[in-house]
Each structure stands twice: as structure tokens, then as C-alpha cells.
């Protein structure tokens, strides 16, 4: 149990002994205030006990049993301030692995889900990075995680690309990336003034897609999409195809479940006459029109009905699809796909989630709320509460609005190429010797891809992002290179120590010699478990990205600290024996914390910078 959790338990037990039950908050004390951790528990207790908060705080301070690592407690008015034992605290952080929360249950995360008609553009990257990072965080927190990618192979966009290819007699040269080549035809068709005249031909292609006749053509585009996403660091477990979802009868199975609800009806008259309607007023209060049409009077389904069926399947409310291997990812792990010629899921490998998270842009806020409400209509209140829409705002590039249909976009592949090229140029400018290394290309790749991922993650998902090259690749500020540079700096200290024959594992460490200035670094490392817990609770990776920045800032402040005489206060290798080994062990722990934290958001530490 981490120290803050132990403190919370100690405060709870002391409060119980005084006759009060409470859930105390344990917080780091603000800069300039006494102590390392504090709690306002006496405020809560005073209300229950009808006593003066300051008196309650004094009594708590006298009676509380302090956990190991806490040297003393002081009452400051109605607050309790705890002071850690520097030696015990730092040694505990250094010697023990990060105690990440161990949560249970299977989580299905659907992300990417890009129309298979052209290449991914820079705006799609936010979806991919958000979903992949959240999957990493959830998995680290103990969940079983299944990452799904929904392939809309029967949609109009896919049909238009295939139609354009044949209509314009386009020939693939085998060199250009296939999704880029297909996208050119799509853009050309949508810019063609005579497009409306080709509606019959486009619809004919849609019918062929629905019949499964052109699936192999769509698979080639999907494979190209996966190559892009793999390069970005994303990984998938399952591809689910729209045609398979429809063909497996999910729609009718879901409608049968909803049919028995008191919230659904088939009106005999009025504007909804003959339709199958769901009343969501209890689950979505304040709507001007609370009735959602699921099936039209002619029996055709609204798109929300399909989404509801798919969501019900993710939660395991029914079975239906068959599966087979599709490809392997860069680590050699099988990526599965739904397929009519696959095998039934007899071991319940796919779906059957305790929680479902759909990463979809903010335009789908209302439809996703309808899908969530449908679980409540079906009487599945717990599943409704664990049906999550990770909504995110749009991305612009250097202030330019993106439109794939009009061709106003920069391809994701080109963004990654540019990021790596700019990173290599940056290396040449700041360190020509580094740029001449054999692994310079790999260093530039890690910096470039890391910069893209971090730029997509650092803000809350609901905030719009304007991706700009200069800010994303800067070595200062809220960027991945800033964090990576701090991690590399820590590694350099350890490398030099190794060259000089010093131990970095704590051997020979004099923990009692550590001054207060080293404590802030250990406390920053100690925060990672609560950051991971927060990220899983609010379903957003941005708190991990912000923590990475905080860790880097804390480390840089420690590294650059000066004593009263203006001399370096934390020069590790020039510290006295014992203190030197303690500090080296602490730096090694900080380096591991950087690696652990960045791995949660899919960013690698370069070998050098």
C-alpha cells in the first residue's frame, strides 16, 4: 500500500476511535507550507462531533498511529500536516516497484474506425492515440483489455472510392501506398461537377459491398490503414466489419431485447405510426423530442439501431459473429477479424465486457448518449453506467480546418514522415555528433512519433487542438521532447556513474544523508499510481501526459538546483560517498519512472538527445 493510502487508513482509524466515520482526503501540501502531506479531516469530524475543528485536529494529532515513513504530525489550526522521514521515504520509493492499482474486469475499447476509402489524415491521429493510450493505461491498471476497430465496409465513402477507381480507369502502380492511391479517386469524384449523374453507379457498388462481393478490395485499404497505425504505435485485437455486424442479426437481436421494455412502442397513429420507437426521456432529460425512432414504418433501421445492436454485443447480451486471423502486428501478435467464413467464438474470447469505451469525436455526443440510454431501456442499468463515450474535439493543422472529402488535409503518413525528418534536422542543429551516429534515424523516429502522440494527448480530449510543428518538437515547454530529454539526462548520469565504477542500485547508499531537496523528486515518482487511477476513473490519458511534464519539470529543477552560495546543490557524481550512491539510486528510479510513464502513452525514450 502506498504511503498516502496508509495515511488515509491511519486517519480513518483515529477518527473512528473518536466517534466519527469519514473518507478523508490526503493531499500534498502546497509549496511554502509546512509538511509534505496534509488533511482537512478535522473539518469533517467537527461537524459530526459538534466540536471546534482546531481542537479535533489537536486530538487527532495526539492519537493517530503514524505509518512507517512518516516522521511526525502537526496540527495547524483545523489541518493536520504530516512530515515524511526523508531517508525511509526515498529508500522505499527506490527499492519497491511502482504499486499501480489492480482493477478487475474486461474493458472493450473501440477506436480508429476510419472509413476504408482513403488514407488517414492528421485529424484521425487524435482518435488513434487517445484510444491506444487509454488501452495501455487500463491494461497497466489490471484490466483485461480488448481493442476493437470498426470497419464500415458497406458505407457510401467506401463505395465512392471503388466506383471512382473504375470510373476513371485508375491503375495502381504498386509503389504508392494503396490507401493514398484510392483516396485520390475519392477526392476527384467529390470534386467532379458531374458526380450527381453517377448516383446509380455508386449505389450499384454499395449493393455489391453489402453482398460481400468486394470485401477483398476493402481489406487492402484496411491493411494499409493498419500499417499507418502500427507505425504510430497503436495495436489492435479485433477488427469488426459492418457487413458482419449486420449479417449476424445483431439488429434484430437487440430490437427483440428492447421490444419487451416499457420504454418502447409501435404507435398506431400520429407521426410515428408503424415505427418502432424508444422513449429516452428518463435517461436523457430535457430533450425537446424524447422519442427515438429505431425502425421506420417500412421496417428499415435507423443508424442508431445498428449502433445499439453492436453495443449490446460488446457487453455480451448475445452472440453471433465468427472470427479468424487477419494479420499480425509488429510484435507478432495476431490481429483477429470478424468473418463469415471464420469460427464461432465458443470460448467467449471477444466482447463480454464489463465496461465499453467508444472513442468517437464530439459530433457523435448525442447518438452515443442514445446508445448508452438503450442499455437503460433494456434494463441493463449497470452496463449503461459502464458504457463510456470518450468524446474529443477536432484537430486543425497550423490553423487549417481539415476536410478529407475536399482533400484539405495532410495524410497521417506524411505527418509522421515530416516529424521524423524535422527531428533529424533538430539533432543536426543541436548536436552534429549525435546526428552522425548509426542509430540517429531511430533516435529521430522516437522523437518525431513521440512529439505527435504527446501533442494529441496533452490537452483534455474536449479541447480543440491546433497541431503546430514548432511547438510540438520544441525541447522546452509541454512537449514530448522536453520529457524525453529529461529521461535521457537521467540516463546520462547513470552511464557516467557506471563508467566511473559507482553503484546505481543503492549499494553503499547512506539514505540518512539525503537532504530535503531530494525529497521532492521521490515524491514526484510516488504520484504515478494515483495518476493512473485518475486516468482510468475519468477515462482520459491526458492526466498521464501532464504527469510526465510534471515529472520532467521536477527532475530538471532538482538537477539545476543551487545552494545559497550559488553552487550546484545536486551534483550527483561529486556528492560525498554514501550520498552519491543514494542519489544515483534515486536517479535510476526516476529514469524507470520516465520509462513507465511514457510507455503508458506509447512514447519511447531515445538512446540519446
Tab-separated table of C-alpha atoms in Angstrom, residues 332-509:
chain	number	residue	atom	x	y	z
A	332	UNK	CA	3.992	-10.833	-33.967
A	333	UNK	CA	0.635	-10.848	-32.164
A	334	UNK	CA	-2.400	-11.951	-34.157
A	335	UNK	CA	-4.965	-9.332	-35.098
A	336	UNK	CA	-8.321	-11.066	-35.499
A	337	UNK	CA	-11.230	-10.147	-37.725
A	338	UNK	CA	-14.898	-10.953	-37.879
A	339	UNK	CA	-15.551	-13.080	-40.958
A	340	UNK	CA	-18.436	-15.096	-42.418
A	341	UNK	CA	-16.033	-17.985	-43.055
A	342	UNK	CA	-14.477	-17.824	-39.587
A	343	UNK	CA	-15.052	-19.948	-36.497
A	344	UNK	CA	-17.689	-19.342	-33.798
A	345	UNK	CA	-16.436	-17.726	-30.600
A	346	UNK	CA	-17.131	-20.777	-28.430
A	347	UNK	CA	-14.716	-19.702	-25.681
A	348	UNK	CA	-16.299	-16.226	-25.402
A	349	UNK	CA	-12.985	-14.631	-26.294
A	350	UNK	CA	-14.383	-11.459	-27.826
A	351	UNK	CA	-16.828	-8.980	-26.346
A	352	UNK	CA	-18.388	-9.856	-22.975
A	353	UNK	CA	-17.044	-6.649	-21.462
A	354	UNK	CA	-17.717	-5.235	-18.029
A	355	UNK	CA	-17.014	-1.779	-19.472
A	356	UNK	CA	-17.141	-0.456	-23.033
A	357	UNK	CA	-15.341	2.724	-24.125
A	358	UNK	CA	-16.043	4.163	-27.577
A	359	UNK	CA	-13.525	6.750	-28.783
A	360	UNK	CA	-15.558	8.894	-31.187
A	361	UNK	CA	-15.454	12.612	-31.971
A	362	UNK	CA	-17.768	15.126	-30.343
A	363	UNK	CA	-20.195	15.195	-33.291
A	364	UNK	CA	-21.442	11.828	-32.006
A	365	UNK	CA	-22.238	13.023	-28.475
A	366	UNK	CA	-25.991	12.734	-28.927
A	367	UNK	CA	-26.020	9.385	-30.818
A	368	UNK	CA	-23.652	7.866	-28.259
A	369	UNK	CA	-25.901	9.032	-25.426
A	370	UNK	CA	-28.820	7.342	-27.190
A	371	UNK	CA	-26.802	4.108	-27.407
A	372	UNK	CA	-25.987	4.351	-23.715
A	373	UNK	CA	-29.610	5.064	-22.858
A	374	UNK	CA	-30.723	1.987	-24.796
A	375	UNK	CA	-28.971	-0.165	-22.207
A	376	UNK	CA	-31.101	1.506	-19.541
A	377	UNK	CA	-34.202	0.918	-21.664
A	378	UNK	CA	-33.194	-2.753	-21.809
A	379	UNK	CA	-32.990	-2.860	-18.007
A	380	UNK	CA	-29.189	-3.095	-18.002
A	381	UNK	CA	-28.530	-0.170	-15.662
A	382	UNK	CA	-25.064	-1.327	-14.591
A	383	UNK	CA	-23.984	-1.720	-18.210
A	384	UNK	CA	-25.474	1.689	-19.006
A	385	UNK	CA	-23.310	3.236	-16.307
A	386	UNK	CA	-20.243	1.471	-17.709
A	387	UNK	CA	-20.907	2.489	-21.299
A	388	UNK	CA	-18.478	5.344	-21.928
A	389	UNK	CA	-18.109	7.762	-24.816
A	390	UNK	CA	-14.603	9.221	-24.893
A	391	UNK	CA	-15.544	12.331	-26.826
A	392	UNK	CA	-12.874	14.508	-28.367
A	393	UNK	CA	-12.741	17.781	-30.272
A	394	UNK	CA	-11.312	18.343	-33.732
A	395	UNK	CA	-7.723	18.836	-34.785
A	396	UNK	CA	-6.535	21.605	-37.081
A	397	UNK	CA	-3.090	21.706	-38.673
A	398	UNK	CA	-1.276	25.039	-38.478
A	399	UNK	CA	-4.688	26.702	-38.167
A	400	UNK	CA	-6.194	24.952	-41.210
A	401	UNK	CA	-9.510	23.099	-40.952
A	402	UNK	CA	-9.381	19.537	-42.250
A	403	UNK	CA	-11.771	18.024	-44.828
A	404	UNK	CA	-10.997	14.590	-46.232
A	405	UNK	CA	-13.810	14.855	-48.785
A	406	UNK	CA	-12.383	18.051	-50.251
A	407	UNK	CA	-8.816	16.826	-49.960
A	408	UNK	CA	-7.965	19.597	-47.490
A	409	UNK	CA	-5.832	17.513	-45.171
A	410	UNK	CA	-2.353	16.214	-44.542
A	411	UNK	CA	-2.020	12.448	-44.533
A	412	UNK	CA	-1.057	10.827	-41.245
A	413	UNK	CA	1.811	9.056	-43.001
A	414	UNK	CA	3.125	12.371	-44.274
A	415	UNK	CA	2.832	13.911	-40.795
A	416	UNK	CA	4.939	11.088	-39.368
A	417	UNK	CA	7.489	11.403	-42.187
A	418	UNK	CA	7.721	15.129	-41.560
A	419	UNK	CA	8.061	14.658	-37.802
A	420	UNK	CA	10.973	12.248	-38.192
A	421	UNK	CA	12.697	14.454	-40.782
A	422	UNK	CA	12.339	17.539	-38.602
A	423	UNK	CA	13.638	15.602	-35.597
A	424	UNK	CA	16.723	14.514	-37.516
A	425	UNK	CA	17.318	18.106	-38.614
A	426	UNK	CA	16.936	19.224	-34.994
A	427	UNK	CA	19.571	16.709	-33.921
A	428	UNK	CA	21.947	18.015	-36.581
A	429	UNK	CA	21.465	21.565	-35.339
A	430	UNK	CA	21.927	20.938	-31.618
A	431	UNK	CA	24.416	18.054	-31.740
A	432	UNK	CA	26.090	17.180	-35.071
A	433	UNK	CA	27.941	14.257	-33.460
A	434	UNK	CA	24.648	12.754	-32.355
A	435	UNK	CA	23.182	13.112	-35.844
A	436	UNK	CA	26.148	11.150	-37.221
A	437	UNK	CA	25.502	8.111	-35.007
A	438	UNK	CA	24.409	4.842	-36.590
A	439	UNK	CA	21.194	4.932	-34.585
A	440	UNK	CA	20.398	8.570	-35.441
A	441	UNK	CA	17.404	7.537	-37.567
A	442	UNK	CA	15.942	5.532	-34.680
A	443	UNK	CA	16.526	8.404	-32.269
A	444	UNK	CA	14.767	10.774	-34.695
A	445	UNK	CA	11.876	8.308	-35.100
A	446	UNK	CA	11.303	8.117	-31.346
A	447	UNK	CA	11.414	11.893	-31.001
A	448	UNK	CA	9.149	12.526	-34.003
A	449	UNK	CA	6.492	9.920	-33.227
A	450	UNK	CA	6.628	10.850	-29.559
A	451	UNK	CA	6.046	14.505	-30.441
A	452	UNK	CA	2.929	13.635	-32.442
A	453	UNK	CA	1.459	11.389	-29.773
A	454	UNK	CA	2.102	13.878	-26.986
A	455	UNK	CA	0.617	16.766	-28.965
A	456	UNK	CA	-2.571	14.734	-29.380
A	457	UNK	CA	-2.733	13.802	-25.683
A	458	UNK	CA	-1.574	16.723	-23.573
A	459	UNK	CA	-4.880	18.624	-23.601
A	460	UNK	CA	-8.202	17.389	-22.286
A	461	UNK	CA	-9.941	15.500	-25.121
A	462	UNK	CA	-12.794	18.012	-25.257
A	463	UNK	CA	-10.405	20.846	-26.131
A	464	UNK	CA	-9.674	21.541	-29.798
A	465	UNK	CA	-6.067	21.086	-30.888
A	466	UNK	CA	-4.150	23.122	-33.425
A	467	UNK	CA	-1.155	20.964	-34.302
A	468	UNK	CA	1.904	23.121	-34.994
A	469	UNK	CA	5.327	21.765	-35.821
A	470	UNK	CA	7.487	24.266	-33.949
A	471	UNK	CA	5.677	23.803	-30.651
A	472	UNK	CA	5.337	20.007	-30.935
A	473	UNK	CA	9.072	19.446	-31.439
A	474	UNK	CA	10.372	22.074	-29.013
A	475	UNK	CA	12.821	20.938	-26.339
A	476	UNK	CA	11.135	23.245	-23.830
A	477	UNK	CA	7.507	23.578	-22.855
A	478	UNK	CA	4.742	20.989	-22.850
A	479	UNK	CA	6.193	18.602	-25.430
A	480	UNK	CA	7.384	15.010	-25.645
A	481	UNK	CA	10.977	16.057	-26.491
A	482	UNK	CA	11.072	18.038	-23.220
A	483	UNK	CA	10.152	14.907	-21.250
A	484	UNK	CA	12.369	12.639	-23.351
A	485	UNK	CA	15.334	14.968	-22.845
A	486	UNK	CA	14.879	14.788	-19.066
A	487	UNK	CA	14.798	10.986	-19.242
A	488	UNK	CA	17.938	10.955	-21.386
A	489	UNK	CA	19.634	13.347	-18.958
A	490	UNK	CA	18.924	10.921	-16.103
A	491	UNK	CA	20.318	8.111	-18.219
A	492	UNK	CA	23.482	10.088	-18.911
A	493	UNK	CA	24.125	10.493	-15.183
A	494	UNK	CA	23.791	6.750	-14.695
A	495	UNK	CA	26.044	5.986	-17.668
A	496	UNK	CA	28.791	8.285	-16.385
A	497	UNK	CA	28.466	6.723	-12.935
A	498	UNK	CA	28.880	3.285	-14.448
A	499	UNK	CA	31.959	4.400	-16.343
A	500	UNK	CA	33.456	5.576	-13.028
A	501	UNK	CA	32.572	2.310	-11.296
A	502	UNK	CA	29.872	3.623	-8.972
A	503	UNK	CA	26.883	1.512	-7.935
A	504	UNK	CA	23.471	2.742	-9.079
A	505	UNK	CA	21.352	0.098	-7.321
A	506	UNK	CA	21.577	1.530	-3.813
A	507	UNK	CA	24.591	-0.491	-2.731
A	508	UNK	CA	26.550	1.620	-0.274
A	509	UNK	CA	23.815	4.249	-0.072
